[in-house]
Short mmCIF file of C-alpha atoms in Angstrom, two decimals:
data_model
loop_
_atom_site.label_atom_id
_atom_site.label_comp_id
_atom_site.label_asym_id
_atom_site.label_seq_id
_atom_site.Cartn_x
_atom_site.Cartn_y
_atom_site.Cartn_z
CA MET Z 1 -20.81 -3.81 -20.64
CA ARG Z 2 -19.78 -3.39 -16.98
CA TRP Z 3 -17.67 -6.57 -17.22
CA LEU Z 4 -15.94 -5.32 -20.35
CA LEU Z 5 -15.05 -2.03 -18.69
CA LEU Z 6 -13.73 -3.82 -15.60
CA SER Z 7 -11.57 -6.08 -17.78
CA PHE Z 8 -10.19 -3.10 -19.69
CA LEU Z 9 -9.21 -1.27 -16.53
CA VAL Z 10 -7.39 -4.19 -14.98
CA PHE Z 11 -5.47 -4.97 -18.18
CA ALA Z 12 -4.77 -1.32 -19.03
CA THR Z 13 -1.28 -0.56 -20.32
CA PRO Z 14 1.00 1.20 -17.78
CA ALA Z 15 1.75 4.86 -18.27
CA ALA Z 16 4.42 5.69 -20.84
CA ALA Z 17 7.97 5.70 -19.52
CA ASP Z 18 8.47 9.39 -20.31
CA THR Z 19 5.36 10.45 -18.39
CA GLU Z 20 6.02 12.82 -15.50
CA TRP Z 21 4.84 11.63 -12.12
CA GLN Z 22 2.71 13.84 -9.90
CA LEU Z 23 4.22 13.40 -6.43
CA ARG Z 24 3.68 14.80 -2.98
CA VAL Z 25 6.99 15.84 -1.45
CA PRO Z 26 7.23 16.68 2.27
CA ARG Z 27 9.14 19.91 2.85
CA THR Z 28 10.95 18.16 5.69
CA PRO Z 29 12.03 14.68 4.57
CA PHE Z 30 10.53 11.80 6.59
CA ASP Z 31 7.91 14.10 8.14
CA TYR Z 32 4.53 12.81 6.98
CA LEU Z 33 2.51 15.24 9.10
CA GLY Z 34 4.17 18.52 8.10
CA PRO Z 35 3.59 20.69 5.03
CA SER Z 36 4.23 19.22 1.60
CA ASP Z 37 4.18 20.24 -2.05
CA VAL Z 38 2.82 18.53 -5.17
CA VAL Z 39 5.50 18.46 -7.88
CA SER Z 40 5.86 17.15 -11.43
CA TYR Z 41 8.73 14.67 -11.35
CA ALA Z 42 10.66 13.50 -14.42
CA PRO Z 43 12.10 10.00 -13.79
CA LEU Z 44 15.54 9.04 -15.09
CA ASP Z 45 15.75 7.96 -18.72
CA THR Z 46 18.09 5.06 -17.91
CA ALA Z 47 20.60 3.80 -15.37
CA THR Z 48 24.32 4.19 -16.01
CA ALA Z 49 24.94 0.50 -15.26
CA ASN Z 50 22.99 -2.72 -14.71
CA TRP Z 51 22.81 -2.26 -10.95
CA SER Z 52 21.75 -5.13 -8.71
CA ILE Z 53 19.05 -4.23 -6.19
CA CYS Z 54 17.87 -6.30 -3.24
CA VAL Z 55 14.11 -5.91 -2.67
CA ALA Z 56 12.34 -7.08 0.50
CA TYR Z 57 8.58 -7.21 1.09
CA PRO Z 58 6.65 -8.04 4.26
CA HIS Z 59 4.55 -10.57 2.31
CA LEU Z 60 2.77 -11.31 -0.95
CA LYS Z 61 -0.50 -12.37 0.67
CA ASP Z 62 -2.68 -9.83 -1.07
CA SER Z 63 -2.64 -8.12 -4.42
CA TYR Z 64 -1.41 -4.81 -2.99
CA TRP Z 65 2.21 -6.00 -2.88
CA LEU Z 66 1.69 -7.81 -6.17
CA SER Z 67 0.89 -4.42 -7.70
CA VAL Z 68 4.03 -2.94 -6.10
CA ASN Z 69 6.01 -5.82 -7.62
CA HIS Z 70 4.52 -5.11 -11.06
CA GLY Z 71 5.65 -1.50 -10.83
CA MET Z 72 9.16 -2.56 -9.84
CA VAL Z 73 9.44 -4.99 -12.75
CA GLU Z 74 8.27 -2.35 -15.21
CA GLU Z 75 10.69 0.27 -13.89
CA ALA Z 76 13.67 -2.10 -13.62
CA ALA Z 77 13.12 -3.14 -17.25
CA ARG Z 78 12.83 0.48 -18.37
CA LEU Z 79 15.96 1.64 -16.55
CA GLY Z 80 18.02 -1.46 -17.29
CA VAL Z 81 18.68 -2.76 -13.76
CA SER Z 82 18.16 -6.10 -12.02
CA PHE Z 83 16.71 -7.13 -8.69
CA ARG Z 84 16.21 -10.08 -6.39
CA LEU Z 85 13.05 -10.15 -4.25
CA VAL Z 86 12.59 -11.78 -0.85
CA GLU Z 87 9.36 -11.74 1.16
CA ALA Z 88 9.02 -12.42 4.88
CA GLY Z 89 5.66 -14.20 4.79
CA GLY Z 90 3.89 -11.82 7.16
CA TYR Z 91 4.30 -9.01 9.66
CA PRO Z 92 5.13 -11.21 12.69
CA ASN Z 93 8.28 -12.47 10.94
CA ILE Z 94 10.80 -9.84 12.00
CA GLU Z 95 13.78 -12.17 12.36
CA ARG Z 96 13.03 -13.83 9.04
CA GLN Z 97 13.12 -10.47 7.27
CA ARG Z 98 16.34 -9.57 9.08
CA ARG Z 99 18.03 -12.76 7.84
CA GLN Z 100 16.60 -12.30 4.35
CA ILE Z 101 17.94 -8.79 3.84
CA LEU Z 102 21.36 -9.64 5.26
CA ASP Z 103 21.68 -12.66 2.96
CA CYS Z 104 20.34 -10.78 -0.05
CA VAL Z 105 22.67 -7.82 0.43
CA ALA Z 106 25.64 -10.16 0.99
CA GLU Z 107 25.19 -11.48 -2.55
CA GLY Z 108 26.46 -8.15 -3.86
CA ALA Z 109 23.52 -5.74 -3.96
CA ASP Z 110 24.12 -2.11 -4.90
CA ALA Z 111 21.05 -0.94 -2.95
CA LEU Z 112 18.33 -2.28 -0.67
CA VAL Z 113 14.64 -1.45 -1.22
CA LEU Z 114 12.80 -2.39 1.96
CA GLY Z 115 9.10 -2.80 2.66
CA ALA Z 116 9.56 -3.39 6.39
CA VAL Z 117 7.54 -5.69 8.62
CA ALA Z 118 8.02 -3.40 11.64
CA PHE Z 119 8.62 0.28 12.29
CA ASP Z 120 11.82 0.16 14.35
CA ALA Z 121 12.72 -3.46 15.13
CA LEU Z 122 15.19 -3.66 12.21
CA SER Z 123 16.97 -0.35 12.78
CA ASP Z 124 20.26 -1.86 13.93
CA THR Z 125 20.47 -4.05 10.84
CA ILE Z 126 19.50 -1.20 8.51
CA VAL Z 127 22.18 1.06 9.99
CA GLU Z 128 24.73 -1.73 9.46
CA ILE Z 129 23.71 -2.20 5.82
CA SER Z 130 23.60 1.55 5.13
CA VAL Z 131 27.33 1.86 5.77
CA ASP Z 132 27.93 0.17 2.40
CA ILE Z 133 24.84 0.75 0.23
CA PRO Z 134 21.80 3.05 0.14
CA VAL Z 135 18.58 1.84 1.78
CA ILE Z 136 15.26 2.96 0.31
CA ALA Z 137 12.14 2.50 2.46
CA ALA Z 138 9.21 1.49 0.26
CA VAL Z 139 5.50 1.86 1.11
CA ASN Z 140 5.67 1.04 4.84
CA ASP Z 141 7.03 3.77 7.08
CA ILE Z 142 10.09 2.93 9.14
CA ALA Z 143 12.31 4.60 11.73
CA ASP Z 144 14.76 7.02 10.15
CA PRO Z 145 18.23 5.69 11.16
CA GLY Z 146 20.11 4.32 8.16
CA ILE Z 147 17.43 5.26 5.64
CA THR Z 148 18.67 7.07 2.53
CA ALA Z 149 15.23 7.88 1.13
CA LYS Z 150 11.57 7.00 1.62
CA VAL Z 151 8.90 6.26 -0.98
CA GLY Z 152 5.47 6.33 0.57
CA VAL Z 153 2.33 8.23 1.40
CA SER Z 154 0.90 9.40 4.69
CA TRP Z 155 -0.95 6.44 6.15
CA THR Z 156 -2.43 8.91 8.61
CA GLU Z 157 -4.20 10.42 5.61
CA MET Z 158 -5.17 6.97 4.28
CA GLY Z 159 -6.93 6.26 7.57
CA ALA Z 160 -8.44 9.73 7.60
CA VAL Z 161 -10.02 9.25 4.16
CA SER Z 162 -11.93 6.24 5.48
CA GLY Z 163 -12.88 7.98 8.71
CA ARG Z 164 -14.03 11.20 7.06
CA TYR Z 165 -16.30 9.31 4.69
CA ILE Z 166 -18.25 7.76 7.57
CA ALA Z 167 -18.09 10.89 9.74
CA GLU Z 168 -19.63 12.97 6.95
CA ARG Z 169 -22.49 10.46 6.66
CA HIS Z 170 -23.07 10.49 10.42
CA PRO Z 171 -22.24 13.91 11.88
CA GLN Z 172 -22.32 14.66 15.56
CA GLY Z 173 -25.90 14.81 16.82
CA SER Z 174 -27.25 12.24 14.36
CA ARG Z 175 -28.09 8.65 15.27
CA PRO Z 176 -24.97 6.88 16.59
CA VAL Z 177 -23.50 4.14 14.39
CA LYS Z 178 -21.27 1.25 15.37
CA VAL Z 179 -18.06 0.39 13.54
CA ALA Z 180 -15.87 -2.70 13.72
CA TRP Z 181 -12.32 -1.50 13.04
CA PHE Z 182 -9.67 -3.77 11.46
CA PRO Z 183 -6.44 -1.73 11.30
CA GLY Z 184 -4.03 -4.60 10.51
CA PRO Z 185 -1.13 -6.09 12.48
CA GLN Z 186 0.03 -4.32 15.62
CA GLY Z 187 3.60 -3.06 15.27
CA ALA Z 188 3.57 -2.73 11.49
CA GLY Z 189 5.03 0.55 10.26
CA TRP Z 190 1.74 1.77 8.80
CA VAL Z 191 -0.83 0.62 11.35
CA ARG Z 192 -0.14 3.17 14.07
CA PHE Z 193 -0.51 5.93 11.51
CA VAL Z 194 -3.68 4.64 9.83
CA GLU Z 195 -5.19 4.34 13.31
CA ARG Z 196 -4.28 7.92 14.17
CA GLY Z 197 -5.88 9.21 10.98
CA PHE Z 198 -9.05 7.19 11.37
CA HIS Z 199 -9.57 8.06 15.04
CA ASP Z 200 -8.95 11.77 14.46
CA ALA Z 201 -11.38 11.82 11.53
CA ILE Z 202 -14.31 10.35 13.50
CA LYS Z 203 -13.79 11.99 16.90
CA ASP Z 204 -16.39 14.73 16.37
CA SER Z 205 -19.04 12.53 14.77
CA ALA Z 206 -21.71 10.00 15.70
CA VAL Z 207 -19.35 7.10 14.93
CA GLU Z 208 -18.58 4.66 17.74
CA ILE Z 209 -15.83 2.04 17.45
CA ALA Z 210 -17.56 -1.01 18.91
CA ALA Z 211 -14.65 -3.40 18.34
CA THR Z 212 -11.01 -3.24 17.24
CA LYS Z 213 -9.52 -6.40 15.75
CA TYR Z 214 -5.77 -6.50 15.09
CA GLY Z 215 -4.24 -9.23 12.95
CA ASP Z 216 -1.92 -10.10 10.10
CA THR Z 217 -3.24 -9.21 6.67
CA GLY Z 218 -3.57 -12.78 5.44
CA ARG Z 219 -7.11 -13.43 4.23
CA GLU Z 220 -7.68 -16.42 6.52
CA ILE Z 221 -6.92 -14.40 9.63
CA GLN Z 222 -9.06 -11.48 8.52
CA VAL Z 223 -12.01 -13.78 7.76
CA LEU Z 224 -11.85 -15.10 11.33
CA LEU Z 225 -11.65 -11.57 12.76
CA VAL Z 226 -14.62 -10.33 10.74
CA GLU Z 227 -16.62 -13.39 11.76
CA GLU Z 228 -15.81 -12.66 15.42
CA ALA Z 229 -17.05 -9.09 15.08
CA LEU Z 230 -20.28 -10.16 13.40
CA GLU Z 231 -20.91 -12.67 16.18
CA ASP Z 232 -20.07 -10.22 18.99
CA ILE Z 233 -21.91 -7.13 17.69
CA THR Z 234 -25.41 -7.86 16.45
CA ASP Z 235 -26.22 -4.21 15.64
CA LEU Z 236 -23.06 -3.39 13.67
CA ASP Z 237 -23.32 -0.66 11.02
CA TYR Z 238 -19.89 -0.67 9.33
CA ILE Z 239 -16.84 -2.86 8.79
CA VAL Z 240 -13.82 -0.64 8.22
CA GLY Z 241 -10.12 -1.28 7.82
CA ALA Z 242 -7.41 -3.10 5.91
CA ALA Z 243 -8.24 -4.37 2.43
CA PRO Z 244 -8.30 -8.10 3.33
CA ALA Z 245 -10.90 -7.37 6.02
CA ALA Z 246 -13.05 -5.49 3.51
CA GLU Z 247 -12.61 -8.29 0.97
CA ALA Z 248 -13.64 -10.91 3.56
CA ALA Z 249 -16.62 -8.82 4.62
CA VAL Z 250 -18.11 -8.81 1.10
CA SER Z 251 -18.61 -12.57 1.04
CA LEU Z 252 -19.46 -12.92 4.73
CA LEU Z 253 -22.18 -10.25 4.61
CA ARG Z 254 -23.64 -11.81 1.48
CA THR Z 255 -23.72 -15.26 3.11
CA ARG Z 256 -25.38 -13.90 6.25
CA GLY Z 257 -27.90 -11.73 4.39
CA LEU Z 258 -26.42 -8.54 5.87
CA ARG Z 259 -25.20 -6.80 2.73
CA ASP Z 260 -27.92 -4.13 2.78
CA ARG Z 261 -27.52 -3.47 6.52
CA ILE Z 262 -23.76 -3.18 7.05
CA GLY Z 263 -21.49 -0.92 5.00
CA ILE Z 264 -17.89 -1.76 4.08
CA VAL Z 265 -15.02 0.73 3.86
CA SER Z 266 -11.39 -0.12 3.02
CA ASP Z 267 -8.39 2.04 3.89
CA TYR Z 268 -6.34 0.90 0.89
CA MET Z 269 -6.86 -0.54 -2.58
CA THR Z 270 -6.45 -4.06 -3.96
CA HIS Z 271 -7.97 -5.82 -6.97
CA ALA Z 272 -10.77 -7.32 -4.86
CA VAL Z 273 -11.50 -3.99 -3.16
CA TYR Z 274 -11.68 -2.34 -6.56
CA ARG Z 275 -14.14 -4.98 -7.78
CA GLY Z 276 -16.18 -4.40 -4.63
CA ILE Z 277 -16.27 -0.65 -5.23
CA TYR Z 278 -17.05 -1.07 -8.93
CA ARG Z 279 -19.94 -3.40 -8.11
CA GLU Z 280 -21.00 -1.06 -5.26
CA LYS Z 281 -20.47 -3.66 -2.55
CA ILE Z 282 -17.69 -1.59 -0.93
CA LEU Z 283 -18.44 2.07 -0.33
CA VAL Z 284 -15.05 3.74 -0.63
CA ALA Z 285 -11.27 3.30 -0.49
CA PRO Z 286 -8.28 5.58 -1.02
CA THR Z 287 -5.64 4.64 -3.56
CA ASP Z 288 -1.99 5.37 -2.88
CA PHE Z 289 -1.06 4.03 -6.34
CA PRO Z 290 1.00 0.96 -5.37
CA VAL Z 291 2.18 0.31 -8.95
CA LEU Z 292 3.62 3.82 -9.07
CA GLN Z 293 5.20 3.35 -5.65
CA GLY Z 294 6.96 0.26 -6.98
CA ARG Z 295 8.27 2.28 -9.92
CA MET Z 296 9.40 5.07 -7.62
CA ALA Z 297 11.25 2.74 -5.24
CA ILE Z 298 13.39 1.34 -8.06
CA GLU Z 299 13.96 4.76 -9.61
CA PHE Z 300 14.92 6.27 -6.24
CA ALA Z 301 17.30 3.36 -5.61
CA VAL Z 302 19.05 3.96 -8.94
CA ARG Z 303 19.31 7.67 -8.23
CA ALA Z 304 20.73 6.95 -4.76
CA ILE Z 305 23.37 4.59 -6.20
CA GLU Z 306 24.36 7.16 -8.81
CA GLY Z 307 24.30 10.16 -6.46
CA LYS Z 308 21.38 11.77 -8.31
CA LEU Z 309 18.58 11.88 -5.69
CA LEU Z 310 16.35 14.91 -6.15
CA TYR Z 311 14.18 14.20 -3.10
CA ARG Z 312 14.80 12.03 -0.05
CA HIS Z 313 11.08 11.53 0.49
CA ALA Z 314 8.10 11.47 -1.86
CA GLY Z 315 4.97 9.53 -2.71
CA PRO Z 316 1.97 9.61 -5.01
CA VAL Z 317 -0.91 11.99 -4.35
CA ILE Z 318 -3.63 10.01 -2.55
CA GLU Z 319 -6.99 9.91 -4.34
CA THR Z 320 -10.37 8.66 -3.13
CA VAL Z 321 -12.28 6.03 -5.11
CA ARG Z 322 -16.03 5.91 -4.36
CA ALA Z 323 -18.67 3.44 -5.42
CA GLY Z 324 -20.26 4.69 -8.62
CA GLU Z 325 -17.46 7.19 -9.28
CA VAL Z 326 -14.59 5.05 -10.57
CA ILE Z 327 -12.14 6.92 -12.81
CA PRO Z 328 -10.30 4.60 -15.25
CA SER Z 329 -7.02 6.55 -15.11
CA GLN Z 330 -6.77 5.88 -11.36
CA MET Z 331 -6.37 2.17 -11.95
CA THR Z 332 -3.39 2.06 -14.34
CA GLU Z 333 -0.93 2.89 -11.54
CA THR Z 334 -2.98 1.18 -8.83
CA LEU Z 335 -3.51 -2.42 -9.99
CA ALA Z 336 -1.23 -4.93 -11.67
CA PRO Z 337 -2.73 -6.74 -14.69
CA THR Z 338 -4.72 -9.79 -13.61
CA SER Z 339 -2.32 -12.00 -15.60
CA PHE Z 340 0.70 -10.77 -13.63
CA ILE Z 341 2.46 -13.23 -11.32
CA PRO Z 342 5.15 -12.32 -8.75
CA VAL Z 343 8.67 -11.84 -10.10
CA PHE Z 344 11.33 -12.78 -7.55
CA GLN Z 345 14.37 -12.56 -9.82
CA PHE Z 346 14.49 -9.91 -12.52
CA THR Z 347 17.54 -9.73 -14.77
CA SER Z 348 17.75 -6.79 -17.12
CA GLU Z 349 18.28 -7.60 -20.78
CA LYS Z 350 19.97 -4.25 -21.34
CA ARG Z 351 23.77 -4.33 -21.65
CA ARG Z 352 26.13 -1.42 -21.16
#
């Protein structure tokens, strides 16, 4: 019965096109730390033309960006627009992403949707592109120059969700616990913020960060980093951080007979993290609804092209998913169907 439920959730049909989205909107655009409001947002019914959108991702190494891609395909089909996708192959590849977006835009794009590999290293190129077309930052935060609008959540809060969970289990004055922390690649637009949230959340608790391991979010690299931590810290209590690290930890702890001794916490959601939570092998993870963020990025791009932007900055409302407390509705806008494969060229069948 558990397997049947898991299968149903992963293959669940996306929300209806006319469904309003519950979004968190910062009162000051591009300010993730200031006050914000939760609003009901009605997406456009359709685009006025079959616009061509250039989409750039940092990578497609884990199912997080696959879920974003699924949302973009669904929204592009609904609105009647087309896109071309390029992916940089990883966060170290700044110059590759620069070349990709310049080439993609030069083919005649009406807008650029950018999941950036770095926070500010591409600013000069973005400013250059923004002279001619709108630039929408998607998921990963980025420096403000040249950005028309941002779709994303506070990664400070994503890190804080993970930190608060452990801090509440081990308050100040209780037995100290050791954590190996895997924030992701240094320099990425989300890592500095997830670190800030996590560190602030645990500062008045019995949690000690015994090791910090930075690295690209490819599974192979994260496996090596988790193995290093397990070798270096024999009395480790938790493995916490990016989803690929949590995914790697599940199999490594099982192999080493440490599953019942070391807890695993992820600071974002993927298919494998969800399976780990559902099977109670991973304790907790926040979801920032990557499918919905993909939808939003395309919808915001169309609005920007057509001069119809309602908000320059918004994102889904972060929710916490705990082992034993999975809510089916959380997954429909979090995970792409397991049958979904990346779509690099989407051409709308709608004609106007």
